[in-house]
Short mmCIF file of C-alpha atoms and ligand atoms in Angstrom, two decimals:
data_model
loop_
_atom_site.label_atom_id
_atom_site.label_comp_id
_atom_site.label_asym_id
_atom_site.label_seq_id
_atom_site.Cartn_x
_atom_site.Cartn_y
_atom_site.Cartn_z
CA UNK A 1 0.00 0.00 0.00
CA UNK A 2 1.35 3.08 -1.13
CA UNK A 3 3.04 5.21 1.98
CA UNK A 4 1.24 8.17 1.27
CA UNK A 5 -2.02 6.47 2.57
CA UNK A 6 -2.54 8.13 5.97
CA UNK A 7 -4.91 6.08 8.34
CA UNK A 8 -6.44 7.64 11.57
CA UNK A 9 -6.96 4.22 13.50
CA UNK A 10 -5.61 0.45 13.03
CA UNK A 11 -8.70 -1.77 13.52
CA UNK A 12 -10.15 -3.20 10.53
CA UNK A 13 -13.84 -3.30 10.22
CA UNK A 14 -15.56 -6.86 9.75
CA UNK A 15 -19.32 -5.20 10.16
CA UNK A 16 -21.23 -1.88 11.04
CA UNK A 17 -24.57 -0.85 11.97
CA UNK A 18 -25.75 2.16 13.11
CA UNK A 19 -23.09 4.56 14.93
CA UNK A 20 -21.48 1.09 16.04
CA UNK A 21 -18.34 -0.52 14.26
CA UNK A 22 -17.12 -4.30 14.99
CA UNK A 23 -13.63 -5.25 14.38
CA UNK A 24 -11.37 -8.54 13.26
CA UNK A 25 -10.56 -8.76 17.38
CA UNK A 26 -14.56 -9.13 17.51
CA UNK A 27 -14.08 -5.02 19.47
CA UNK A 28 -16.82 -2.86 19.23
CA UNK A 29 -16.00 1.04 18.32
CA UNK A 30 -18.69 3.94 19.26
CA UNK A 31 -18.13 5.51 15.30
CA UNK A 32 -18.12 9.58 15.69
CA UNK A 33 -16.22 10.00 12.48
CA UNK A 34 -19.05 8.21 10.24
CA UNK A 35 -16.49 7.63 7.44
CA UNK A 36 -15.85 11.28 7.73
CA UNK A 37 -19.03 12.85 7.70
CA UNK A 38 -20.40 10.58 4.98
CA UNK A 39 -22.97 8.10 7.81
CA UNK A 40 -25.41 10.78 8.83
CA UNK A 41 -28.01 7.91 8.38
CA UNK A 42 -25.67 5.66 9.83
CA UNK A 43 -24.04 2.45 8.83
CA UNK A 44 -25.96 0.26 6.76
CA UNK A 45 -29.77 1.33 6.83
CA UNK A 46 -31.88 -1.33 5.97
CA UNK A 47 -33.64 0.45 3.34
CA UNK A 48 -29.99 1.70 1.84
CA UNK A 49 -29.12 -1.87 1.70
CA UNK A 50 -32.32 -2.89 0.17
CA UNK A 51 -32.02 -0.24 -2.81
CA UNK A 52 -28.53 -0.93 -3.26
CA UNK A 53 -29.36 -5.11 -3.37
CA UNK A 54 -32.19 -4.50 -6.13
CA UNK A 55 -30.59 -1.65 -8.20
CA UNK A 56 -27.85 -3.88 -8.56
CA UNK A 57 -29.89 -6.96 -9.77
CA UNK A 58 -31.31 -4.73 -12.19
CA UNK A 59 -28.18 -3.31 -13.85
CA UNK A 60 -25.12 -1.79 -12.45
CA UNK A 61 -23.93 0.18 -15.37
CA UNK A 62 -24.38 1.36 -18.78
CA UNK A 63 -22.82 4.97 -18.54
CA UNK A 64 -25.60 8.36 -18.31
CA UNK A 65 -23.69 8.80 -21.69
CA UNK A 66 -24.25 5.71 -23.62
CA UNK A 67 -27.54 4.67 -22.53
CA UNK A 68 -29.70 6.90 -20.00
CA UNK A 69 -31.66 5.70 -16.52
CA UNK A 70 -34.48 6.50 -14.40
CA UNK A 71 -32.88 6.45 -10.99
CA UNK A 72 -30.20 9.51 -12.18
CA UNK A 73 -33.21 11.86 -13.32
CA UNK A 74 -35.81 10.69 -10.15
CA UNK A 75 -32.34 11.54 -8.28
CA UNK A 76 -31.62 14.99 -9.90
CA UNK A 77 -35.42 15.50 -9.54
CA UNK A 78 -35.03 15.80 -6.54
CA UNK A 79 -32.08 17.25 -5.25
CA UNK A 80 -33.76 19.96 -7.31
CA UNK A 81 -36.72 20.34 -4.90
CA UNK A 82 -35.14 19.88 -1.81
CA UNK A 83 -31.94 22.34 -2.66
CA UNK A 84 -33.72 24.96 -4.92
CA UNK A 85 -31.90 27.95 -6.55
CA UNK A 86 -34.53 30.15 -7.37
CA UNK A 87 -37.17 29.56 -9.91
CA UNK A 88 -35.58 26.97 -12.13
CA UNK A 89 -32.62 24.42 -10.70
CA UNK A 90 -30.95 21.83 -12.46
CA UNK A 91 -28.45 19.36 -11.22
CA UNK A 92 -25.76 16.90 -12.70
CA UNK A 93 -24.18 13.60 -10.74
CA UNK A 94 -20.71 12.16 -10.04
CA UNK A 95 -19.11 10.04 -7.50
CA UNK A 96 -16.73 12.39 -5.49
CA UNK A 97 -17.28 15.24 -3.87
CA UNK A 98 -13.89 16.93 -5.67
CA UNK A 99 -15.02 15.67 -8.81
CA UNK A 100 -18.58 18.10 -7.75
CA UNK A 101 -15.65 20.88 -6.91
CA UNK A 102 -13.92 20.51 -10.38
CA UNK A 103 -17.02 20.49 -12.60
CA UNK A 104 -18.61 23.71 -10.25
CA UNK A 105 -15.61 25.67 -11.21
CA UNK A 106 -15.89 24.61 -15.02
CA UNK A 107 -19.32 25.56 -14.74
CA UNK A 108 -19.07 29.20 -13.52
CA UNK A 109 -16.17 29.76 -16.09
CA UNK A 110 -18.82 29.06 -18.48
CA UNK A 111 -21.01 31.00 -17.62
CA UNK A 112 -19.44 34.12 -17.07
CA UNK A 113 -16.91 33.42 -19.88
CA UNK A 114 -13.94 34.41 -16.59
CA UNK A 115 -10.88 32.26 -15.37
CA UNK A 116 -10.25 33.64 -12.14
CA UNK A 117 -11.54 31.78 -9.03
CA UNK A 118 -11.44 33.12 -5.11
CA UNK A 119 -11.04 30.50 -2.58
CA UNK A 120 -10.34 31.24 0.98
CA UNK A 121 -7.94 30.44 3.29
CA UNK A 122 -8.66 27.38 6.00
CA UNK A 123 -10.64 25.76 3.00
CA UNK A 124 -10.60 22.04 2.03
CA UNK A 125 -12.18 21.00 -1.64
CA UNK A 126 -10.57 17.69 -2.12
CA UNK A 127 -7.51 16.54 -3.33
CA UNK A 128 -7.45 16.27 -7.80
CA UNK A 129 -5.73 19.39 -9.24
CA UNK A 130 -8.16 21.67 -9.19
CA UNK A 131 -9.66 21.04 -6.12
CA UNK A 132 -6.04 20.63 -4.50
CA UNK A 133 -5.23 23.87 -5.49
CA UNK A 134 -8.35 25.63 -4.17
CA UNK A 135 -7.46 23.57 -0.67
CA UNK A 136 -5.68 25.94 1.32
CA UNK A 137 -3.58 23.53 3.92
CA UNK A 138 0.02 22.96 2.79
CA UNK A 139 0.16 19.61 4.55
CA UNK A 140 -2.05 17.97 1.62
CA UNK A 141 -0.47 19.41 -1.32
CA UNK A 142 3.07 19.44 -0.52
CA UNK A 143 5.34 18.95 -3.75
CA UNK A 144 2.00 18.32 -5.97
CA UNK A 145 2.60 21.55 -8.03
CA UNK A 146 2.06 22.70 -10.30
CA UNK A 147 -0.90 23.70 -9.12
CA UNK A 148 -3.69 25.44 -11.12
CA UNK A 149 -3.29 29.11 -12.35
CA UNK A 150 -5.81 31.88 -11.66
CA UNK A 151 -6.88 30.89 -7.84
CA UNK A 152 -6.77 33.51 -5.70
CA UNK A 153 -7.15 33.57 -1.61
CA UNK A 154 -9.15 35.58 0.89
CA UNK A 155 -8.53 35.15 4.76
CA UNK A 156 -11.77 33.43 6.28
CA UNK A 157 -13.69 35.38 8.19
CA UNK A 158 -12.91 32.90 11.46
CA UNK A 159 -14.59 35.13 14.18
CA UNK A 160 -12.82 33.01 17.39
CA UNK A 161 -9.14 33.31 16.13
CA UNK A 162 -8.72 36.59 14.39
CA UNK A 163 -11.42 38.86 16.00
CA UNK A 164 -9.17 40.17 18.65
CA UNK A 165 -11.73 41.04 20.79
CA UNK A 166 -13.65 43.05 18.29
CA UNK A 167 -17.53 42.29 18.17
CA UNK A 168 -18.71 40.58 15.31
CA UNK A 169 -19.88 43.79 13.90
CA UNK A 170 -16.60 45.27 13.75
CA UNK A 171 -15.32 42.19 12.38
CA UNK A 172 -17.51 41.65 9.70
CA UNK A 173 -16.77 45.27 8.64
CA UNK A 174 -13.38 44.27 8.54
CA UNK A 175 -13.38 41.52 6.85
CA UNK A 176 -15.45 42.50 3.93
CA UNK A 177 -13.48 45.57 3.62
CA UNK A 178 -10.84 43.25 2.80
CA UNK A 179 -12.68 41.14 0.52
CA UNK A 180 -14.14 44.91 -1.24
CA UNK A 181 -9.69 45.67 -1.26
CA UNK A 182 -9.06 42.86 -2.99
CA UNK A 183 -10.58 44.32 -6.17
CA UNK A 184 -7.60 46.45 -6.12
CA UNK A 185 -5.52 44.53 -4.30
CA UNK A 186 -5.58 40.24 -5.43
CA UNK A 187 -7.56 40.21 -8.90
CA UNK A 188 -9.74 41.80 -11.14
CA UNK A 189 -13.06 41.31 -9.77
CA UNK A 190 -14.05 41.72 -14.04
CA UNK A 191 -11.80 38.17 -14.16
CA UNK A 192 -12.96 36.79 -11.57
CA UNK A 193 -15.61 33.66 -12.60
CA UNK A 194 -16.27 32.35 -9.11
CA UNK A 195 -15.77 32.61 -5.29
CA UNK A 196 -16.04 29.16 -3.61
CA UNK A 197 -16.57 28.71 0.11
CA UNK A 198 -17.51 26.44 2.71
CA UNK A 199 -20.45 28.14 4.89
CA UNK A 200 -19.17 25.81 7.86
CA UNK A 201 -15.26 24.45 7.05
CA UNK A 202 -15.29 20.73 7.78
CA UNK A 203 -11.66 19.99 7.40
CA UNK A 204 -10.36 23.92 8.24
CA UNK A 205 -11.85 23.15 11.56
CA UNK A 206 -16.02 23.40 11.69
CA UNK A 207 -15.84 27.36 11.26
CA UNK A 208 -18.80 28.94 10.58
CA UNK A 209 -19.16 32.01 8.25
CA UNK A 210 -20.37 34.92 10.31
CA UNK A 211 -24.18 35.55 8.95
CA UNK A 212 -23.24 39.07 7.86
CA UNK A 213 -20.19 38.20 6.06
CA UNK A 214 -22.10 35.54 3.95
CA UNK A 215 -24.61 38.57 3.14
CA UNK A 216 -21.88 40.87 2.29
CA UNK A 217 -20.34 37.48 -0.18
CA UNK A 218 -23.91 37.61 -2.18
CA UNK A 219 -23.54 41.13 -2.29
CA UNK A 220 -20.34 41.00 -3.61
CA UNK A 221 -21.04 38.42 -6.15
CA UNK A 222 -24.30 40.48 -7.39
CA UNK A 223 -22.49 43.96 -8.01
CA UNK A 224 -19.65 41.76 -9.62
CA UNK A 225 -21.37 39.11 -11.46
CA UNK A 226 -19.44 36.62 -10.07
CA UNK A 227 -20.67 33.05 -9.52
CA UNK A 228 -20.98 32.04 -6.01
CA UNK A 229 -20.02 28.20 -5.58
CA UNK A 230 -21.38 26.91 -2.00
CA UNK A 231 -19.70 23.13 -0.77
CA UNK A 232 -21.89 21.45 1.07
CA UNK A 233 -19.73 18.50 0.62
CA UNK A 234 -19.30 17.96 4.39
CA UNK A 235 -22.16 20.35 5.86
CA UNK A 236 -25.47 18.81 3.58
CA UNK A 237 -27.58 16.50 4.34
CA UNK A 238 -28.77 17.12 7.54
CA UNK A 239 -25.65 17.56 10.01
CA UNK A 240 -26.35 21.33 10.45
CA UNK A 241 -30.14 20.71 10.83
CA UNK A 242 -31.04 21.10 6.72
CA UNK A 243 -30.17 19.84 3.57
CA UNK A 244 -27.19 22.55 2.56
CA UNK A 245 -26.46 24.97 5.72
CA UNK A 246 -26.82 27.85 3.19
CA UNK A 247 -30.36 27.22 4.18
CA UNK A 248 -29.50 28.31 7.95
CA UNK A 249 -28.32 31.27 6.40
CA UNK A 250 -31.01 32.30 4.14
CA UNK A 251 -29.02 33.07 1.07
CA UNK A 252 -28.71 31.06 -1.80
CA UNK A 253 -25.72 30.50 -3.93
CA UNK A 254 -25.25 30.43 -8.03
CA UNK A 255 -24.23 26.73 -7.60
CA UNK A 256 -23.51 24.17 -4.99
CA UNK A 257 -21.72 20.78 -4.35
CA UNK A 258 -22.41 17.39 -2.80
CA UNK A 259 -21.18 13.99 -1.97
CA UNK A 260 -20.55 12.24 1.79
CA UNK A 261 -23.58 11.80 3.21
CA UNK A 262 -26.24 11.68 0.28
CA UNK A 263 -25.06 8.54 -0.29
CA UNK A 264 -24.54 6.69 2.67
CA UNK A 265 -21.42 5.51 1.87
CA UNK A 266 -21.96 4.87 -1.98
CA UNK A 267 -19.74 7.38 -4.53
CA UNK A 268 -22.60 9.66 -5.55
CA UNK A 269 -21.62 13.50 -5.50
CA UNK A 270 -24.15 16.79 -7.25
CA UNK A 271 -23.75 20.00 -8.18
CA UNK A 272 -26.66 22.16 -8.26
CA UNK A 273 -27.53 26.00 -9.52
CA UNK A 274 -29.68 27.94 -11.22
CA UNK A 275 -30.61 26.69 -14.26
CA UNK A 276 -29.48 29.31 -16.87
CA UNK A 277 -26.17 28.82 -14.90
CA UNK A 278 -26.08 25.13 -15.31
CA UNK A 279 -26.55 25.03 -18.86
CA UNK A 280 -24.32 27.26 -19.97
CA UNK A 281 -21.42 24.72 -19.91
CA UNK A 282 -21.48 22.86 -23.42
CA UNK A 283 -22.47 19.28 -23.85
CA UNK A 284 -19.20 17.35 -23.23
CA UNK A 285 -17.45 19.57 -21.30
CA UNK A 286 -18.90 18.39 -17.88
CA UNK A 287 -19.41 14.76 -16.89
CA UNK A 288 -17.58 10.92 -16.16
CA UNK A 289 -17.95 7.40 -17.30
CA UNK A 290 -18.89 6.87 -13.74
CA UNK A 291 -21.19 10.05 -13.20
CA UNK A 292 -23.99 9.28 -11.55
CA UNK A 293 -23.47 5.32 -11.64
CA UNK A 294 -26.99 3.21 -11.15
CA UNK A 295 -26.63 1.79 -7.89
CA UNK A 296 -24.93 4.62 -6.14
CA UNK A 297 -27.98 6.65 -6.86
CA UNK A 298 -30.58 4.05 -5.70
CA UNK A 299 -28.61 4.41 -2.68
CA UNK A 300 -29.11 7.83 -2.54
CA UNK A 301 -32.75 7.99 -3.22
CA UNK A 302 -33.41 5.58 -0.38
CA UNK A 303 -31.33 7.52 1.65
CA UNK A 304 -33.31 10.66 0.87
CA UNK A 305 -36.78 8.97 1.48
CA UNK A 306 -35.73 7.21 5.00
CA UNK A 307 -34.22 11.13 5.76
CA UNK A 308 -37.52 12.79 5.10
CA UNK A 309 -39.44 10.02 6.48
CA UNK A 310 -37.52 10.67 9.92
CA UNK A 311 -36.95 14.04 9.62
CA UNK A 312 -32.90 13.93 9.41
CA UNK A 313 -33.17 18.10 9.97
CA UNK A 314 -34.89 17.76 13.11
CA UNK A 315 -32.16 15.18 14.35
CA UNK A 316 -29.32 16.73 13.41
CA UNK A 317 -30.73 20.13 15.04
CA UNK A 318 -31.34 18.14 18.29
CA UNK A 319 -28.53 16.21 19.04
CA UNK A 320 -26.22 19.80 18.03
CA UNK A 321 -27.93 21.05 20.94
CA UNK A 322 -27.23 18.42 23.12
CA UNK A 323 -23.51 17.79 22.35
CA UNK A 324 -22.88 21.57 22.32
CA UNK A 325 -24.87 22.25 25.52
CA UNK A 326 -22.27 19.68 27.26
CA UNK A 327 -19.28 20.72 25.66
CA UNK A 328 -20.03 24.32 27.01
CA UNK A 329 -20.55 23.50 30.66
CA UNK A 330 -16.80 21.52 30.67
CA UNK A 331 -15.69 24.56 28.97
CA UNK A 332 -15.85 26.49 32.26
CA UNK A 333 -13.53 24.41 33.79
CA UNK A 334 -11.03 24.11 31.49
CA UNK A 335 -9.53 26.97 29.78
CA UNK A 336 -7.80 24.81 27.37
CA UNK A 337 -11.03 24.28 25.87
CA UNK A 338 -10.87 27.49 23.43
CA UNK A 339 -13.90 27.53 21.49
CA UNK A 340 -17.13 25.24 21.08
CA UNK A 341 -19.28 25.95 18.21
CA UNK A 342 -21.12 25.28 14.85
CA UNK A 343 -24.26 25.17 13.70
CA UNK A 344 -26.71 22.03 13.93
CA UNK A 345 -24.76 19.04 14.54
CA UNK A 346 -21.62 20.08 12.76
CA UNK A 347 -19.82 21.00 16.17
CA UNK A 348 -16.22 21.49 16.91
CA UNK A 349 -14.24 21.99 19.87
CA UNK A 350 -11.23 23.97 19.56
CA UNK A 351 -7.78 23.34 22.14
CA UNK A 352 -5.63 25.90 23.00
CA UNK A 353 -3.00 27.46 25.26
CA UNK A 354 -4.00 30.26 28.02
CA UNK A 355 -6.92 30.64 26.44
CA UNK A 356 -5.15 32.43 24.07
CA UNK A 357 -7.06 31.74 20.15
CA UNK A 358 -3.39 32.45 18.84
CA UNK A 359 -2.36 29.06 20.20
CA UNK A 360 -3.49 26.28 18.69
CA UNK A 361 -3.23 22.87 21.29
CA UNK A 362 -2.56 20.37 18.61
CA UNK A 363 -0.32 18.47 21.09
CA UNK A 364 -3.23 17.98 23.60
CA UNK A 365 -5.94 17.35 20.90
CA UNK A 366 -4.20 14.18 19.92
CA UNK A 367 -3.74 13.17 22.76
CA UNK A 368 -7.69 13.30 23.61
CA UNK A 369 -8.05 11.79 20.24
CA UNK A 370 -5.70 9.11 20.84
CA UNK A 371 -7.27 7.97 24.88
CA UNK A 372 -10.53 7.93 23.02
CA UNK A 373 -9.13 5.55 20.67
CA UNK A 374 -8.12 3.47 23.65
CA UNK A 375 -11.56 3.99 25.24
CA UNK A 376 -13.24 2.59 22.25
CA UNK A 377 -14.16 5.71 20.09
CA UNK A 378 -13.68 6.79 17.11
CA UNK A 379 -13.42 10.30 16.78
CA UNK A 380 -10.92 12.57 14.05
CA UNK A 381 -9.54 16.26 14.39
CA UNK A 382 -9.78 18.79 12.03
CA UNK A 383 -7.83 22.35 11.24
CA UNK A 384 -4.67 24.01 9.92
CA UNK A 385 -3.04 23.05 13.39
CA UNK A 386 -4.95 19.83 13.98
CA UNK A 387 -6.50 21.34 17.51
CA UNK A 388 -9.90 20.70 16.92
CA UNK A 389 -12.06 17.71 17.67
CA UNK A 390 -14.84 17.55 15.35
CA UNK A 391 -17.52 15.37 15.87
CA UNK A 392 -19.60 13.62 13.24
CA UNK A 393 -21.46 11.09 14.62
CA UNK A 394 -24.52 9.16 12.85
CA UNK A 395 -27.24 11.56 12.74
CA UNK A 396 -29.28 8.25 14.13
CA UNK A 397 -27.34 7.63 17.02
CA UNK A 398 -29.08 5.96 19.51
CA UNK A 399 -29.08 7.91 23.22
CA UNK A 400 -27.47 5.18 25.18
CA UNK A 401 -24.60 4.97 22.62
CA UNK A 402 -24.39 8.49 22.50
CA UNK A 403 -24.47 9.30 26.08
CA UNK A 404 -21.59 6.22 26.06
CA UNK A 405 -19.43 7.84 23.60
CA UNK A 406 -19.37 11.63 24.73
CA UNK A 407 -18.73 10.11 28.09
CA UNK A 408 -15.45 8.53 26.48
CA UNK A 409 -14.59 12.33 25.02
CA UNK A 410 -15.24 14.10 28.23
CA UNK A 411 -13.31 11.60 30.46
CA UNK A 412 -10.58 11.79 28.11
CA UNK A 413 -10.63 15.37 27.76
CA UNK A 414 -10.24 15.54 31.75
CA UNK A 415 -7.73 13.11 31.98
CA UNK A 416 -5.48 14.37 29.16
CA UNK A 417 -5.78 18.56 30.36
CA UNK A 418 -5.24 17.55 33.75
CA UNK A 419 -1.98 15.30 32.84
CA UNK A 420 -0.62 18.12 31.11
CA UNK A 421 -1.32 20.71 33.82
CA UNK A 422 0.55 18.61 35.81
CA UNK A 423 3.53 17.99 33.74
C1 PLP B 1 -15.99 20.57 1.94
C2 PLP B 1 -15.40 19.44 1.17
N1 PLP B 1 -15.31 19.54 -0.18
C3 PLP B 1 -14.79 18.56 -0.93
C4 PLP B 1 -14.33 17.39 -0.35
C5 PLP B 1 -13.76 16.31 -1.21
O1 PLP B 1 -14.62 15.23 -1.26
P1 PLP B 1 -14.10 13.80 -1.72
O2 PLP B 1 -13.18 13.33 -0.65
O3 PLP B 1 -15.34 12.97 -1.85
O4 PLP B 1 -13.41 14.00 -3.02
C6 PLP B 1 -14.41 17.24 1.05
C7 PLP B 1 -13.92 16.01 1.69
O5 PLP B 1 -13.69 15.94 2.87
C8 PLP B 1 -14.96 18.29 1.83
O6 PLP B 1 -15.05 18.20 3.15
#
């Protein structure tokens, strides 16, 4: 296996249901990772398993190219009608979510006819050339380049390290005065095709976009005519309480990605926008021999029935407000504990030294990360300087398992602040 495989955790699954994982040593694992943010139903839904089983009796292949389905336009259907953008929306499949990225950006060149694309710092779009170079952490890209021309980066508006003690007022009105200099500053906003953004960044370390700053990014995009490209790759399908988060926020975007979690684990991946956007990218220039593949979007049609039929948005609002509503009383007591926040279920807690945002605990979040691991949970960190824990549990979790597994985090969060306060 090639070296530059990294793997978070040695045990190697024999079965999973639910938010529970059983290993070769017959171990069971309390899953908060979910395959990274792809199990919001959980592992292996009945009904997933069932559409999956008779899709692929059917037929597993034939290519949307050579010879067309029903299960790719009932699935495009209706992503259409959950994720509308504005009167007419129209929506094309693959199987990753930076295969979504790349074909979003070719898109909005299209359709404004620019090259230039603004990505943000703290971002993470996947790892093929394009989306590589629109990721912003060095540690996944090092010696890759060259990387691809015309992408351009804006600081993220990330309210808990950089506001300094300003309000958020006075840091929104910052921040967008930087993103109104960089007309004169970082590119032509007359070049520029598309900015592409993560309302919530997953891998940058669950930071939300302050609501204002998001308003001031439509704004932007309006007086420019600039496409803006929302990825919900990580943040959609329920985990912060809707189907995209730009939903939480009330403003819709040109276009929009998908993958993880609409599949339950199958390849399936969408972009979305507004239909005079969509089609403006000539036949040929946007697609996959794989793009939308038969089974994978059974898969995700059952996965969007069983989510309406339990009301995933509902869950994933609920059991945010539980885990956050915990993390926030331990907070208190331990000042190493930075920051605790997101927005549904998407939360993230942030380590760091004296309190001080500037110092970034990745030491100690491993550590936590590591005694869970020991304890029988799985759980991954996220951001530039690894000192978040993010959590991404199963949507579906059950409350004893739960309960069991945030015990594990607390306990080890305890243990491991307490062991270095004593070093
Ligand atoms: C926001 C975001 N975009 C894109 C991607 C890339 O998706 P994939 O790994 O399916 O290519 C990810 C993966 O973590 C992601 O979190």
């Amino acid at each position: 296996m090639a070296n530059g495989i990294s793997v978070f955790n040695a045990a190697t699954v024999t079965s999973a249901q639910g938010a529970t994982i059983t290993d070769a040593d017959g171990r069971e694992w309390i899953d908060f990772a979910g395959g990274i943010g792809v199990l919001n139903l959980g592992h292996c839904p009945d009904e997933v398993v069932a559409a999956i089983q008779e899709q692929a009796a059917k037929y597993i292949h034939t290519s949307f190219n050579v010879v067309t389905y029903e299960p790719y336009i009932e699935l495009c259907e209706t992503l259409c009608e959950i994720l509308p953008h504005g009167k007419k929306t129209k929506a094309m499949l693959l199987s990753t979510g930076a295969e979504a990225v790349e074909n979003a950006i070719k898109i909005a060149r299209q359709a404004t006819g620019r090259q230039a694309v603004l990505c943000f710092t703290e971002a993470y779009h996947g790892r093929t050339m394009m989306a590589m170079t629109l990721t912003s952490k060095i540690d996944y890209k090092t010696n890759c380049g060259p990387f691809a021309p015309e992408v351009y980066r804006l600081p993220f508006p990330n309210f808990y390290r950089y506001s300094a003690g300003a309000s958020m007022e006075e840091f929104v009105e910052l921040e967008l005065e930087h993103l109104e200099n960089s007309e004169k500053n970082v590119v032509d906003p007359r070049n520029v095709a598309a900015i592409i953004m993560e309302p919530v960044q997953g891998e940058g370390g669950f930071n939300p976009i302050p609501q204002k700053y998001f308003e001031g990014l439509r704004a932007h995009c309006d007086k420019h005519g600039i496409m803006l490209i929302v990825d919900e790759v990580q943040s959609g399908f329920g985990r912060t309480g809707h189907w995209a988060s730009w939903q939480h926020y009330g403003i819709t975007p040109d276009i929009s990605t998908y993958a993880k979690s609409m599949g339950s684990g199958m390849p399936i991946a969408a972009v979305l926008g507004r239909a005079e956007v969509m089609d403006s990218a000539a036949p040929g220039t946007i697609g996959g021999t794989y793009m939308g593949n038969p089974v994978c979007c059974a898969a995700s049609l059952a996965t969007i029935r069983l989510m309406k039929k339990i009301n995933i948005n509902n869950m994933g609002k609920n059991l945010g407000k539980l885990i956050i509503t915990r993390f926030i009383a331990l907070q208190k007591d331990y000042s190493e504990i930075g920051d605790v926040r997101g927005i549904g279920a998407m939360i993230g807690i942030e380590f760091v030294v004296d309190s001080d945002p500037q110092k970034p605990d990745g030491e100690l979040c491993k550590a936590i990360a590591e005694r869970c691991a020991n304890n029988g949970l799985i759980i991954i960190t996220a951001g530039t300087y690894k000192n978040v824990i993010r959590i991404l549990s199963p949507l579906v979790i059950t409350p004893k398992v739960l309960e069991k597994g945030l015990d594990i985090l607390e306990k080890a969060i305890i243990h491991e602040t307490n062991l270095k306060r004593n070093k």
